Amino acid sequence: MEMETRQYPLSCQAKNCGKATCPAECANKPALDEFKQWVEDHKAVKPQPIWEPTFFRATC
């Protein structure tokens, strides 16, 4: 097994987004849903939540 690191989608980190939940009409929703599913499926964690709060790591 190897470690995989992914970053929370950049488009969802934009200052103009800032929504806790993504509305259905958002063009970035598929990428966010895929990322959240990956986090859940692989039980990904934030290895350095203070220094890298948007990065998640999992064993795949």
PDB file of C-alpha atoms in Angstrom, residues 12 14 19 23-24 27 29 31 34-35 41 46-47 52 58-59:
ATOM      1  CA  CYS A  12     -13.700  25.509  -3.193  1.00  0.00           C
ATOM      2  CA  ALA A  14     -11.658  30.628  -3.076  1.00  0.00           C
ATOM      3  CA  LYS A  19     -20.068  28.091   1.643  1.00  0.00           C
ATOM      4  CA  PRO A  23     -25.263  24.316  -3.906  1.00  0.00           C
ATOM      5  CA  ALA A  24     -26.463  21.898  -6.588  1.00  0.00           C
ATOM      6  CA  ALA A  27     -19.926  24.025 -11.366  1.00  0.00           C
ATOM      7  CA  LYS A  29     -19.736  20.430  -6.994  1.00  0.00           C
ATOM      8  CA  ALA A  31     -14.994  17.806  -7.929  1.00  0.00           C
ATOM      9  CA  GLU A  34     -15.454  13.243  -5.545  1.00  0.00           C
ATOM     10  CA  PHE A  35     -12.903  14.606  -3.083  1.00  0.00           C
ATOM     11  CA  ASP A  41     -13.552   5.860   1.448  1.00  0.00           C
ATOM     12  CA  LYS A  46      -4.971  15.936   7.768  1.00  0.00           C
ATOM     13  CA  PRO A  47      -1.337  15.089   8.520  1.00  0.00           C
ATOM     14  CA  GLU A  52      -1.369  22.388   5.767  1.00  0.00           C
ATOM     15  CA  ALA A  58      -4.561   8.280   3.126  1.00  0.00           C
ATOM     16  CA  THR A  59      -3.224   4.807   2.518  1.00  0.00           C
TER      17      THR A  59
END
